[in-house]
Amino acid sequence: MLVFLCLLLTCYAVFSIAYYVLRLRPVLRQAAVPLPLPEPSTPPVENSTVADPSTVAPKVRQVCEEWQETFDAIMDPVLILNTDLQVTKANLAARQLLAVNGAPIEGKACHQLFAGAETVCPFCPVSSVLHERKPQRQELTQRYLGRTFSVCCAPLFAREEMVGYVYCVKDISLQRNLEKRLVHAHKLESIATLAGGIAHDFNNILGAILGNADLLLYRLPSQEQPEGTIGPPISFEEIGEHVQAIRRAGHRAKELVSQILAFSRQSVNQRRNVLIGPVVKESCRLLRASLPATIDLRVSVANNVGMIHADPGQIQQMVMHLCTNAAQALENRSGVIEISLRETETGRAEQLRYHDLLPGTYVVLTVKDTGRGMPPEMLERIFDPFFTTREVGEGSGMGLAVIHGIIVSHDGVIDVTSEVGKGSAFTVFFPRILEKTDDESEAADAMPRGTETILFVDDEEDIVTMRTRMLSYLGYRVLPATSPEQALGYFTRGDQHIDLVITDHTMPRMTGLQLAEEIITLHPQVPIILCSGYSEAVTLEDALDAGIRRFLAKPVDMRLLAIAIREILSDRNGGEL
């Protein structure tokens, strides 16, 4: 039997080899031989298979037309630029976006088309592409077109030589506008939550101001009530204490108004170097009045916590959202919300736990509650838009998504730990800024004085009276005006020499900017200081166009105003807004 099997296998092997040699090998050799390409100088031979030139051109045109149709089918604008940033090729979407009255855009520089400028845009990704020789993606807002784009710029090579760029543009204006509206809506919702705390705070401020003012009026001697008839006479030290208390309460009200304006501002990412310790304390103090009495709010802010580069309004919004979320987790039951702020130096352990953390020093905010907690499958989705753990109609599910967006925009990292029945803890890391704050202490330096003539304009008579007395105390000759028409009258009559104008912005019949334009038309050399209680009512471009030399936010500090006046009058041709 074994011999038979061996004989059968031998016959099969011999048959296979013979079949390969006689049949398969010739066929494979014939298929492997490449078709000969005719040399350019070789004349055509009879019966040659080379295509007729008359048929080649139409095929080339067909291929080009098909490529252009594919190029135009791309819905986002695509540009091919040369090394001088001039458009050499553009698809239909790019021509529809950038062409003016159907004019061709080939040959024009991209910054002319996108920004209407003769120089390269300040944040153009081309410089990074040229340096790194690899694609770069960037988000740009072009005011010239009134749109926001996500731009991808990639190098174009020919035999390892960079010969141009491929510029792909995606219009994300609608997305960014919706995000701004969403953030603004949550800010307004947050203010509604804080309304009780704000009202409580303002009542305390007004109580301090009115109480000290009443005590002063009651104890100061008058003709009807001579000194000493009621109680001991008031001393200069006591007068100073009452005035200082009124001043402190006024500054407290000023800070509260600034925080409300910053919190509700529609523009985003107004970032600056800021100490967030006072911001966290203020947010918690306002929240305490709006939380149920059954919730114990514990705040711990470490001393000497460093600065971060942040928008104070967005930080306040983030703190409010985290605390509101913690209060909702308690479900109107008694419980504890702990808020802490500290500094930490990230080491190996932190980087293993928080993968997005880089080595360095961070300011760490922690919001911890003793609420119902969350299971692991829910914890993975809490930052997803429209995901909520609350019942239908009780929440939009966008609060934590907005928080996550704020933290990411501030180069921060957020981590969440939770256990069902034991509560949750949100930990936020912000990179600490090493720069130190400027010393803004108001030392007992003498305020600068002068003797020039100043025109002061405001529609509030009490403010005009107060500022007239203040400027007169500093040595200036003051011309008061309670309306824009009265202010212009000083110039049209020509009987007064005016060295400086200080005007409010919001006035009836004429704004401060319009008044400034009228004054500049009559006397271009007169410098103007503009005061306003709402900075977004005046843009930098509008102020410069109107000839404004300095902008001061109301209520104006006396010392800052005195310094600004002297800086402007000392150099009539200098000064900055």
Coordinates of C-alpha atoms in Angstrom, one line a residue:
M1 CA 0.0 0.0 0.0
L2 CA 2.8 2.4 0.9
V3 CA 4.6 1.7 -2.3
F4 CA 1.4 2.5 -4.3
L5 CA 1.1 5.9 -2.6
C6 CA 4.7 6.8 -3.2
L7 CA 4.3 5.8 -6.9
L8 CA 1.1 8.0 -7.2
L9 CA 2.8 11.1 -5.6
T10 CA 5.8 10.7 -8.0
C11 CA 3.5 10.6 -11.0
Y12 CA 1.7 13.7 -9.8
A13 CA 4.9 15.6 -9.3
V14 CA 6.3 14.7 -12.8
F15 CA 3.0 15.8 -14.4
S16 CA 3.0 19.1 -12.6
I17 CA 6.6 19.9 -13.6
A18 CA 5.9 19.0 -17.2
Y19 CA 2.7 21.1 -17.3
Y20 CA 4.5 24.2 -15.9
V21 CA 7.5 23.9 -18.4
L22 CA 5.4 23.2 -21.5
R23 CA 2.3 25.4 -20.9
L24 CA 2.5 27.9 -18.0
R25 CA 6.1 29.2 -18.4
P26 CA 5.8 30.4 -22.0
V27 CA 2.6 32.3 -21.1
L28 CA 4.1 34.0 -18.1
R29 CA 7.2 35.0 -20.1
Q30 CA 5.1 36.7 -22.7
A31 CA 3.1 38.6 -20.1
A32 CA 6.3 39.8 -18.3
V33 CA 7.9 41.4 -21.5
P34 CA 7.3 45.2 -21.4
L35 CA 5.9 46.9 -24.4
P36 CA 8.7 48.8 -26.2
L37 CA 8.4 52.7 -26.0
P38 CA 9.4 54.5 -29.1
E39 CA 12.3 56.9 -28.8
P40 CA 11.3 60.6 -29.4
S41 CA 13.6 60.7 -32.5
T42 CA 12.4 57.4 -33.9
P43 CA 10.2 57.9 -36.9
P44 CA 6.9 56.1 -37.0
V45 CA 7.1 52.7 -38.6
E46 CA 4.5 51.2 -40.7
N47 CA 1.8 49.2 -38.8
S48 CA 3.0 51.0 -35.6
T49 CA 0.6 51.1 -32.6
V50 CA 1.5 54.7 -31.6
A51 CA -1.7 56.8 -31.4
D52 CA -2.5 59.4 -34.0
P53 CA -1.7 63.0 -32.7
S54 CA -5.0 64.1 -33.9
T55 CA -6.7 61.8 -31.4
V56 CA -4.2 62.5 -28.5
A57 CA -5.2 66.2 -28.1
P58 CA -8.9 65.6 -27.5
K59 CA -8.0 62.9 -24.9
V60 CA -5.7 65.3 -23.1
R61 CA -8.4 68.0 -23.1
Q62 CA -10.9 65.4 -21.9
V63 CA -8.6 64.4 -19.0
C64 CA -8.1 68.1 -18.0
E65 CA -11.8 68.8 -18.2
E66 CA -12.6 65.8 -16.0
W67 CA -9.9 67.0 -13.5
Q68 CA -11.4 70.5 -13.4
E69 CA -14.9 69.1 -12.9
T70 CA -13.6 67.0 -10.0
F71 CA -11.7 70.1 -8.6
D72 CA -14.9 72.2 -8.9
A73 CA -17.0 69.5 -7.3
I74 CA -15.2 70.1 -3.9
M75 CA -17.6 72.2 -1.9
D76 CA -14.9 74.0 0.1
P77 CA -12.7 76.6 -1.5
V78 CA -9.3 75.2 -2.7
L79 CA -6.5 77.4 -4.1
I80 CA -3.1 76.5 -5.6
L81 CA -0.6 79.3 -4.9
N82 CA 2.9 79.8 -6.2
T83 CA 5.8 80.9 -3.9
D84 CA 4.7 84.5 -4.2
L85 CA 1.3 83.6 -2.8
Q86 CA -0.4 84.3 -6.1
V87 CA -3.3 82.1 -7.2
T88 CA -2.5 79.9 -10.1
K89 CA -5.5 77.6 -9.9
A90 CA -8.8 77.8 -8.0
N91 CA -11.9 75.7 -7.8
L92 CA -15.5 76.9 -8.3
A93 CA -16.1 77.4 -4.6
A94 CA -13.0 79.6 -4.3
R95 CA -14.0 81.7 -7.3
Q96 CA -17.6 82.1 -5.9
L97 CA -16.1 83.3 -2.5
L98 CA -13.4 85.6 -3.7
A99 CA -14.2 86.8 -7.2
V100 CA -15.6 90.3 -7.4
N101 CA -18.3 90.7 -10.0
G102 CA -17.1 87.5 -11.7
A103 CA -13.6 88.8 -12.3
P104 CA -10.8 86.2 -12.5
I105 CA -8.8 85.6 -9.3
E106 CA -5.8 83.9 -10.9
G107 CA -2.7 86.0 -10.6
K108 CA -3.9 87.8 -7.5
A109 CA -2.3 87.4 -4.1
C110 CA -4.3 85.5 -1.5
H111 CA -4.0 88.3 1.1
Q112 CA -5.5 90.7 -1.4
L113 CA -8.5 88.3 -1.9
F114 CA -9.0 87.4 1.7
A115 CA -8.0 90.5 3.6
G116 CA -8.0 93.3 1.0
A117 CA -4.4 94.0 2.1
E118 CA -1.2 94.5 0.2
T119 CA 0.9 92.6 2.7
V120 CA 0.8 89.1 4.1
C121 CA -1.8 88.6 6.8
P122 CA -0.3 88.7 10.4
F123 CA -1.4 85.1 11.3
C124 CA -1.0 83.5 7.9
P125 CA 0.1 79.8 8.2
V126 CA 2.4 80.1 5.1
S127 CA 5.4 81.1 7.2
S128 CA 5.1 78.0 9.4
V129 CA 4.6 75.8 6.3
L130 CA 7.7 77.3 4.7
H131 CA 9.8 76.8 7.8
E132 CA 8.6 73.3 8.8
R133 CA 7.8 72.1 5.2
K134 CA 4.7 70.3 6.4
P135 CA 0.9 71.1 6.4
Q136 CA -0.4 73.5 9.0
R137 CA -4.0 74.1 10.1
Q138 CA -5.2 77.4 11.6
E139 CA -8.4 79.3 12.4
L140 CA -8.6 82.9 11.0
T141 CA -11.2 85.6 11.2
Q142 CA -11.2 87.8 8.1
R143 CA -13.1 91.0 8.8
Y144 CA -12.7 92.0 5.1
L145 CA -15.0 89.1 4.2
G146 CA -16.8 89.0 7.5
R147 CA -16.2 85.3 8.0
T148 CA -14.2 82.9 10.1
F149 CA -12.3 80.1 8.3
S150 CA -10.5 77.0 9.2
V151 CA -7.5 77.1 6.9
C152 CA -5.2 74.2 5.9
C153 CA -2.0 75.2 4.1
A154 CA 0.1 72.4 2.7
P155 CA 3.4 72.6 0.7
L156 CA 3.5 71.7 -3.0
F157 CA 6.7 69.9 -4.1
A158 CA 8.2 69.1 -7.5
R159 CA 11.3 66.9 -7.3
E160 CA 11.7 67.8 -3.6
E161 CA 11.7 71.5 -4.4
M162 CA 8.8 73.6 -2.9
V163 CA 7.1 75.3 -5.8
G164 CA 3.9 76.5 -4.1
Y165 CA 1.1 75.9 -1.6
V166 CA -2.3 74.2 -1.6
Y167 CA -4.7 76.3 0.4
C168 CA -7.9 74.6 1.6
V169 CA -10.5 76.8 3.3
K170 CA -13.6 75.8 5.3
D171 CA -16.1 78.4 6.3
I172 CA -16.9 77.9 10.1
S173 CA -18.6 81.3 10.6
L174 CA -22.0 79.7 11.4
Q175 CA -20.5 77.2 13.9
R176 CA -18.5 79.9 15.7
N177 CA -21.5 82.3 15.9
L178 CA -23.7 79.5 17.3
E179 CA -21.0 78.8 19.9
K180 CA -20.8 82.4 20.9
R181 CA -24.6 82.5 21.2
L182 CA -24.6 79.4 23.3
V183 CA -21.9 80.7 25.6
H184 CA -23.7 84.0 25.9
A185 CA -27.0 82.3 26.7
H186 CA -25.3 80.3 29.5
K187 CA -23.8 83.5 30.8
L188 CA -27.2 85.1 31.0
E189 CA -28.6 81.9 32.7
S190 CA -25.8 82.1 35.2
I191 CA -26.6 85.8 35.9
A192 CA -30.2 84.8 36.6
T193 CA -28.9 82.2 39.0
L194 CA -26.7 84.8 40.7
A195 CA -29.4 87.5 40.8
G196 CA -30.2 86.9 44.4
G197 CA -26.6 87.0 45.4
I198 CA -26.0 90.2 43.4
A199 CA -29.0 91.9 44.9
H200 CA -27.9 90.9 48.4
D201 CA -24.4 92.2 47.7
F202 CA -25.6 95.5 46.3
N203 CA -27.9 96.0 49.3
N204 CA -24.9 95.5 51.6
I205 CA -22.9 98.1 49.6
L206 CA -25.7 100.6 49.6
G207 CA -26.2 100.0 53.3
A208 CA -22.6 100.9 54.0
I209 CA -22.7 104.0 51.8
L210 CA -26.0 105.3 53.0
G211 CA -25.3 104.4 56.7
N212 CA -22.0 106.3 56.8
A213 CA -23.4 109.2 54.9
D214 CA -26.3 109.5 57.3
L215 CA -23.9 109.4 60.3
L216 CA -21.8 112.1 58.8
L217 CA -24.9 114.3 58.1
Y218 CA -26.3 113.6 61.6
R219 CA -23.1 114.4 63.5
L220 CA -21.7 117.3 61.5
P221 CA -22.7 120.6 63.1
S222 CA -25.1 122.9 61.4
Q223 CA -26.9 126.3 62.1
E224 CA -30.0 124.5 63.2
Q225 CA -28.0 122.0 65.3
P226 CA -24.9 123.6 66.9
E227 CA -21.9 121.4 67.7
G228 CA -22.3 119.5 71.0
T229 CA -26.0 119.7 71.4
I230 CA -26.4 115.9 70.5
G231 CA -23.6 113.7 71.7
P232 CA -19.8 114.4 71.6
P233 CA -18.5 116.4 68.6
I234 CA -17.2 114.4 65.6
S235 CA -13.5 114.4 65.2
F236 CA -11.4 114.6 62.0
E237 CA -10.4 111.0 62.5
E238 CA -14.0 109.9 62.6
I239 CA -14.8 111.9 59.5
G240 CA -11.9 110.3 57.7
E241 CA -13.1 106.8 58.8
H242 CA -16.6 107.4 57.5
V243 CA -15.3 108.8 54.2
Q244 CA -13.0 105.9 53.8
A245 CA -15.8 103.4 54.5
I246 CA -17.9 105.1 51.8
R247 CA -15.0 105.0 49.4
R248 CA -14.4 101.3 50.1
A249 CA -18.1 100.5 49.5
G250 CA -17.9 102.5 46.2
H251 CA -14.9 100.6 45.0
R252 CA -16.7 97.4 46.0
A253 CA -19.7 98.4 43.8
K254 CA -17.4 99.3 41.0
E255 CA -15.8 95.9 41.0
L256 CA -19.1 94.1 41.2
V257 CA -20.4 96.0 38.1
S258 CA -17.2 95.2 36.2
Q259 CA -17.6 91.5 37.0
I260 CA -21.2 91.6 35.8
L261 CA -20.2 93.3 32.6
A262 CA -17.3 90.9 32.0
F263 CA -19.5 87.9 32.8
S264 CA -22.3 88.9 30.3
R265 CA -20.0 90.2 27.6
Q266 CA -20.7 88.5 24.3
S267 CA -17.1 88.7 23.0
V268 CA -15.0 85.7 24.1
N269 CA -11.5 85.1 25.3
Q270 CA -10.7 88.6 26.8
R271 CA -7.6 87.0 28.3
R272 CA -5.0 88.8 30.5
N273 CA -2.8 87.9 33.4
V274 CA -5.0 87.6 36.4
L275 CA -5.1 86.4 40.0
I276 CA -8.1 84.1 40.1
G277 CA -8.2 83.7 43.9
P278 CA -10.4 86.9 44.3
V279 CA -12.5 85.8 41.3
V280 CA -13.2 82.4 42.9
K281 CA -13.9 84.0 46.3
E282 CA -16.3 86.5 44.7
S283 CA -18.1 83.9 42.7
C284 CA -18.6 81.7 45.9
R285 CA -19.8 84.7 47.9
L286 CA -22.4 85.5 45.3
L287 CA -23.4 81.8 45.0
R288 CA -23.8 81.4 48.8
A289 CA -26.8 83.7 48.7
S290 CA -28.5 81.7 45.9
L291 CA -27.9 78.2 47.3
P292 CA -30.4 76.5 49.6
A293 CA -29.7 76.9 53.3
T294 CA -29.3 73.1 53.6
I295 CA -26.1 73.2 51.5
D296 CA -22.9 73.9 53.3
L297 CA -20.5 75.8 51.0
R298 CA -16.9 75.5 52.1
V299 CA -14.2 77.6 50.4
S300 CA -10.5 77.2 50.8
V301 CA -8.2 79.5 48.8
A302 CA -4.5 79.0 49.5
N303 CA -2.3 82.1 50.1
N304 CA 0.1 83.3 47.3
V305 CA -1.7 81.4 44.5
G306 CA 0.0 82.6 41.3
M307 CA -1.5 84.2 38.2
I308 CA -3.0 82.6 35.1
H309 CA -3.6 83.9 31.6
A310 CA -7.4 84.0 31.6
D311 CA -10.6 85.8 31.0
P312 CA -12.0 86.6 34.5
G313 CA -15.6 86.5 33.2
Q314 CA -15.2 83.0 31.8
I315 CA -13.4 81.8 35.0
Q316 CA -16.3 83.1 37.0
Q317 CA -18.8 81.4 34.6
M318 CA -16.9 78.1 35.0
V319 CA -16.9 78.3 38.8
M320 CA -20.6 79.1 38.8
H321 CA -21.4 76.2 36.5
L322 CA -19.4 73.7 38.5
C323 CA -21.0 74.8 41.8
T324 CA -24.5 74.8 40.2
N325 CA -23.8 71.3 38.9
A326 CA -22.7 70.2 42.4
A327 CA -25.8 71.8 43.9
Q328 CA -28.0 69.9 41.5
A329 CA -26.3 66.7 42.3
L330 CA -27.4 67.2 46.0
E331 CA -31.0 67.2 44.7
N332 CA -32.1 69.8 47.3
R333 CA -30.9 67.6 50.1
S334 CA -28.5 68.6 52.8
G335 CA -24.9 68.2 51.8
V336 CA -21.5 69.8 51.4
I337 CA -19.8 71.6 48.4
E338 CA -16.1 72.1 48.9
I339 CA -14.2 74.5 46.7
S340 CA -10.4 74.8 46.9
L341 CA -7.7 76.7 45.0
R342 CA -4.1 75.8 45.3
E343 CA -0.8 75.5 43.4
T344 CA 1.0 72.3 42.5
E345 CA 4.1 71.2 40.7
T346 CA 3.3 68.4 38.3
G347 CA 5.4 65.3 38.6
R348 CA 5.5 61.8 37.1
A349 CA 2.4 60.7 39.1
E350 CA 0.3 63.6 37.9
Q351 CA 1.3 63.1 34.3
L352 CA 0.5 59.4 34.4
R353 CA -3.0 60.2 35.7
Y354 CA -3.6 63.4 33.7
H355 CA -2.2 62.5 30.3
D356 CA -2.6 66.0 28.8
L357 CA -0.6 67.7 31.5
L358 CA 2.8 69.0 30.6
P359 CA 5.6 69.4 33.3
G360 CA 5.3 72.7 35.1
T361 CA 3.5 74.6 37.9
Y362 CA -0.3 74.7 37.8
V363 CA -3.1 76.5 39.6
V364 CA -5.6 73.8 40.6
L365 CA -9.3 74.4 41.2
T366 CA -11.3 71.6 42.8
V367 CA -15.1 71.5 43.2
K368 CA -16.3 68.5 45.3
D369 CA -19.8 67.6 46.4
T370 CA -21.4 64.9 48.5
G371 CA -24.2 64.3 46.0
R372 CA -25.5 61.2 44.2
G373 CA -22.4 60.6 42.1
M374 CA -22.2 59.0 38.6
P375 CA -21.5 55.4 37.3
P376 CA -18.4 54.9 35.1
E377 CA -20.5 54.7 31.8
M378 CA -22.1 58.0 32.6
L379 CA -18.8 59.6 33.6
E380 CA -17.3 59.0 30.1
R381 CA -20.0 61.1 28.4
I382 CA -20.6 64.1 30.8
F383 CA -18.7 66.5 28.5
D384 CA -20.6 65.5 25.4
P385 CA -23.0 68.2 24.1
F386 CA -26.6 67.7 24.9
F387 CA -25.8 64.8 27.3
T388 CA -27.5 65.3 30.7
T389 CA -28.2 63.2 33.8
R390 CA -31.4 65.2 34.6
E391 CA -34.9 64.5 33.5
V392 CA -36.3 65.7 30.2
G393 CA -37.1 69.4 30.4
E394 CA -34.8 70.0 33.4
G395 CA -31.6 70.7 31.6
S396 CA -30.1 71.2 28.1
G397 CA -27.0 69.1 28.7
M398 CA -24.7 72.0 27.5
G399 CA -23.4 73.3 30.8
L400 CA -20.5 70.9 31.2
A401 CA -19.7 71.1 27.5
V402 CA -19.4 74.8 27.8
I403 CA -17.1 74.4 30.9
H404 CA -14.9 72.0 28.9
G405 CA -14.7 74.5 26.1
I406 CA -13.7 77.3 28.4
I407 CA -11.0 75.2 30.1
V408 CA -9.5 74.0 26.8
S409 CA -9.4 77.5 25.4
H410 CA -7.4 78.5 28.5
D411 CA -4.8 75.7 27.9
G412 CA -6.2 73.9 30.9
V413 CA -7.0 70.3 31.8
I414 CA -10.1 69.0 33.6
D415 CA -10.4 65.6 35.4
V416 CA -13.5 64.1 37.0
T417 CA -13.8 61.4 39.7
S418 CA -17.1 60.1 40.9
E419 CA -18.6 57.3 42.8
V420 CA -22.3 56.4 43.1
G421 CA -23.7 57.5 46.4
K422 CA -20.6 59.3 47.5
G423 CA -20.4 62.4 45.2
S424 CA -18.1 63.8 42.5
A425 CA -15.0 65.9 42.3
F426 CA -14.0 68.1 39.4
T427 CA -10.4 69.1 39.2
V428 CA -9.2 71.8 36.9
F429 CA -5.5 72.6 36.1
F430 CA -4.5 76.0 34.7
P431 CA -0.9 76.8 33.7
R432 CA 0.6 79.3 36.2
I433 CA 2.1 82.5 34.7
L434 CA 5.5 83.4 36.1
E435 CA 5.2 87.2 35.6
K436 CA 4.6 89.1 38.8
T437 CA 1.8 91.7 39.1
D438 CA 2.6 95.4 38.9
D439 CA 2.4 97.2 42.2
E440 CA -0.8 99.0 41.9
S441 CA -0.9 100.2 45.5
E442 CA -2.1 103.8 45.8
A443 CA 0.7 105.2 48.0
A444 CA 0.4 108.5 49.5
D445 CA 2.0 110.2 46.5
A446 CA 0.9 113.7 45.8
M447 CA -1.5 113.8 42.8
P448 CA -0.1 115.9 39.9
R449 CA -1.5 119.4 39.6
G450 CA -1.8 122.1 37.0
T451 CA -3.2 125.4 36.0
E452 CA -4.6 124.9 32.5
T453 CA -8.3 125.3 31.5
I454 CA -10.4 122.1 31.3
L455 CA -13.8 121.7 29.8
F456 CA -15.7 119.0 31.7
V457 CA -18.9 117.6 30.0
D458 CA -21.5 115.2 31.6
D459 CA -25.3 115.1 31.6
E460 CA -25.4 114.3 35.3
E461 CA -25.2 117.6 37.3
D462 CA -24.0 115.9 40.5
I463 CA -21.0 114.4 38.6
V464 CA -20.2 117.8 37.0
T465 CA -20.3 119.5 40.4
M466 CA -18.1 116.9 42.0
R467 CA -15.5 116.8 39.2
T468 CA -15.4 120.6 39.0
R469 CA -14.5 120.7 42.7
M470 CA -12.0 118.0 42.3
L471 CA -10.2 119.6 39.3
S472 CA -10.3 123.0 41.0
Y473 CA -8.7 121.5 44.0
L474 CA -5.8 120.3 41.7
G475 CA -5.3 123.9 40.5
Y476 CA -7.1 123.7 37.1
R477 CA -9.6 126.2 35.8
V478 CA -12.8 124.3 35.0
L479 CA -15.5 125.1 32.6
P480 CA -18.6 122.9 33.5
A481 CA -21.1 121.7 30.9
T482 CA -24.2 119.5 31.4
S483 CA -25.0 119.0 27.7
P484 CA -23.1 118.7 24.4
E485 CA -24.7 121.9 23.1
Q486 CA -23.4 123.8 26.1
A487 CA -19.9 122.4 25.6
L488 CA -19.9 123.4 21.9
G489 CA -21.0 126.8 22.9
Y490 CA -17.7 127.5 24.6
F491 CA -15.9 126.8 21.2
T492 CA -18.3 128.7 18.9
R493 CA -18.3 131.8 21.1
G494 CA -14.5 131.7 21.1
D495 CA -14.2 133.7 24.4
Q496 CA -12.4 130.9 26.3
H497 CA -9.1 129.2 25.7
I498 CA -9.5 125.5 26.4
D499 CA -6.5 123.2 26.9
L500 CA -8.3 119.9 27.4
V501 CA -11.8 118.4 27.1
I502 CA -13.1 115.6 29.4
T503 CA -16.5 114.2 28.2
D504 CA -18.9 111.4 29.0
H505 CA -19.8 109.1 26.2
T506 CA -23.5 108.4 26.8
M507 CA -25.4 111.7 26.6
P508 CA -28.8 112.7 25.2
R509 CA -28.9 114.0 21.6
M510 CA -25.2 113.6 21.0
T511 CA -22.6 110.9 22.1
G512 CA -19.2 111.7 23.4
L513 CA -17.7 110.5 20.1
Q514 CA -19.9 112.8 18.1
L515 CA -19.0 115.7 20.4
A516 CA -15.4 114.9 20.0
E517 CA -15.7 114.9 16.2
E518 CA -17.4 118.3 16.3
I519 CA -14.7 119.7 18.6
I520 CA -11.9 118.3 16.4
T521 CA -13.5 120.0 13.4
L522 CA -13.4 123.4 15.2
H523 CA -10.1 123.0 17.1
P524 CA -8.0 120.0 15.9
Q525 CA -5.3 120.7 18.5
V526 CA -7.5 120.3 21.6
P527 CA -6.9 116.8 23.2
I528 CA -10.0 114.9 24.5
I529 CA -10.4 112.3 27.2
L530 CA -13.5 110.1 26.9
C531 CA -15.2 108.5 29.9
S532 CA -17.7 105.7 29.7
G533 CA -19.2 103.1 32.0
Y534 CA -19.5 100.5 29.3
S535 CA -16.3 99.9 27.3
E536 CA -17.9 97.9 24.5
A537 CA -20.0 100.9 23.5
V538 CA -16.7 102.4 22.2
T539 CA -14.3 100.6 19.9
L540 CA -10.6 101.5 19.7
E541 CA -11.0 102.3 16.0
D542 CA -13.9 104.6 16.5
A543 CA -12.1 106.4 19.3
L544 CA -9.0 106.9 17.3
D545 CA -11.0 108.2 14.3
A546 CA -12.7 110.7 16.5
G547 CA -9.4 112.1 17.8
I548 CA -9.8 110.7 21.4
R549 CA -6.4 110.7 23.2
R550 CA -7.4 108.6 26.2
F551 CA -10.3 106.4 27.4
L552 CA -11.2 106.0 31.1
A553 CA -13.8 103.6 32.5
K554 CA -16.3 105.1 34.8
P555 CA -16.4 105.6 37.8
V556 CA -13.1 107.4 37.2
D557 CA -10.5 107.2 40.0
M558 CA -9.4 110.7 41.0
R559 CA -5.7 109.9 41.0
L560 CA -5.8 108.1 37.6
L561 CA -7.6 111.1 36.1
A562 CA -5.1 113.5 37.5
I563 CA -2.2 111.4 36.1
A564 CA -3.9 111.1 32.7
I565 CA -4.4 114.9 32.5
R566 CA -0.8 115.7 33.2
E567 CA 0.5 113.1 30.8
I568 CA -1.6 114.5 27.9
L569 CA -1.0 118.2 28.7
S570 CA 2.8 117.6 29.2
D571 CA 3.1 116.4 25.6
R572 CA 0.3 117.9 23.5
N573 CA 1.4 116.0 20.5
G574 CA 1.8 112.7 22.3
G575 CA -0.3 110.5 24.4
E576 CA -1.9 107.1 23.7
L577 CA -5.4 105.9 23.9

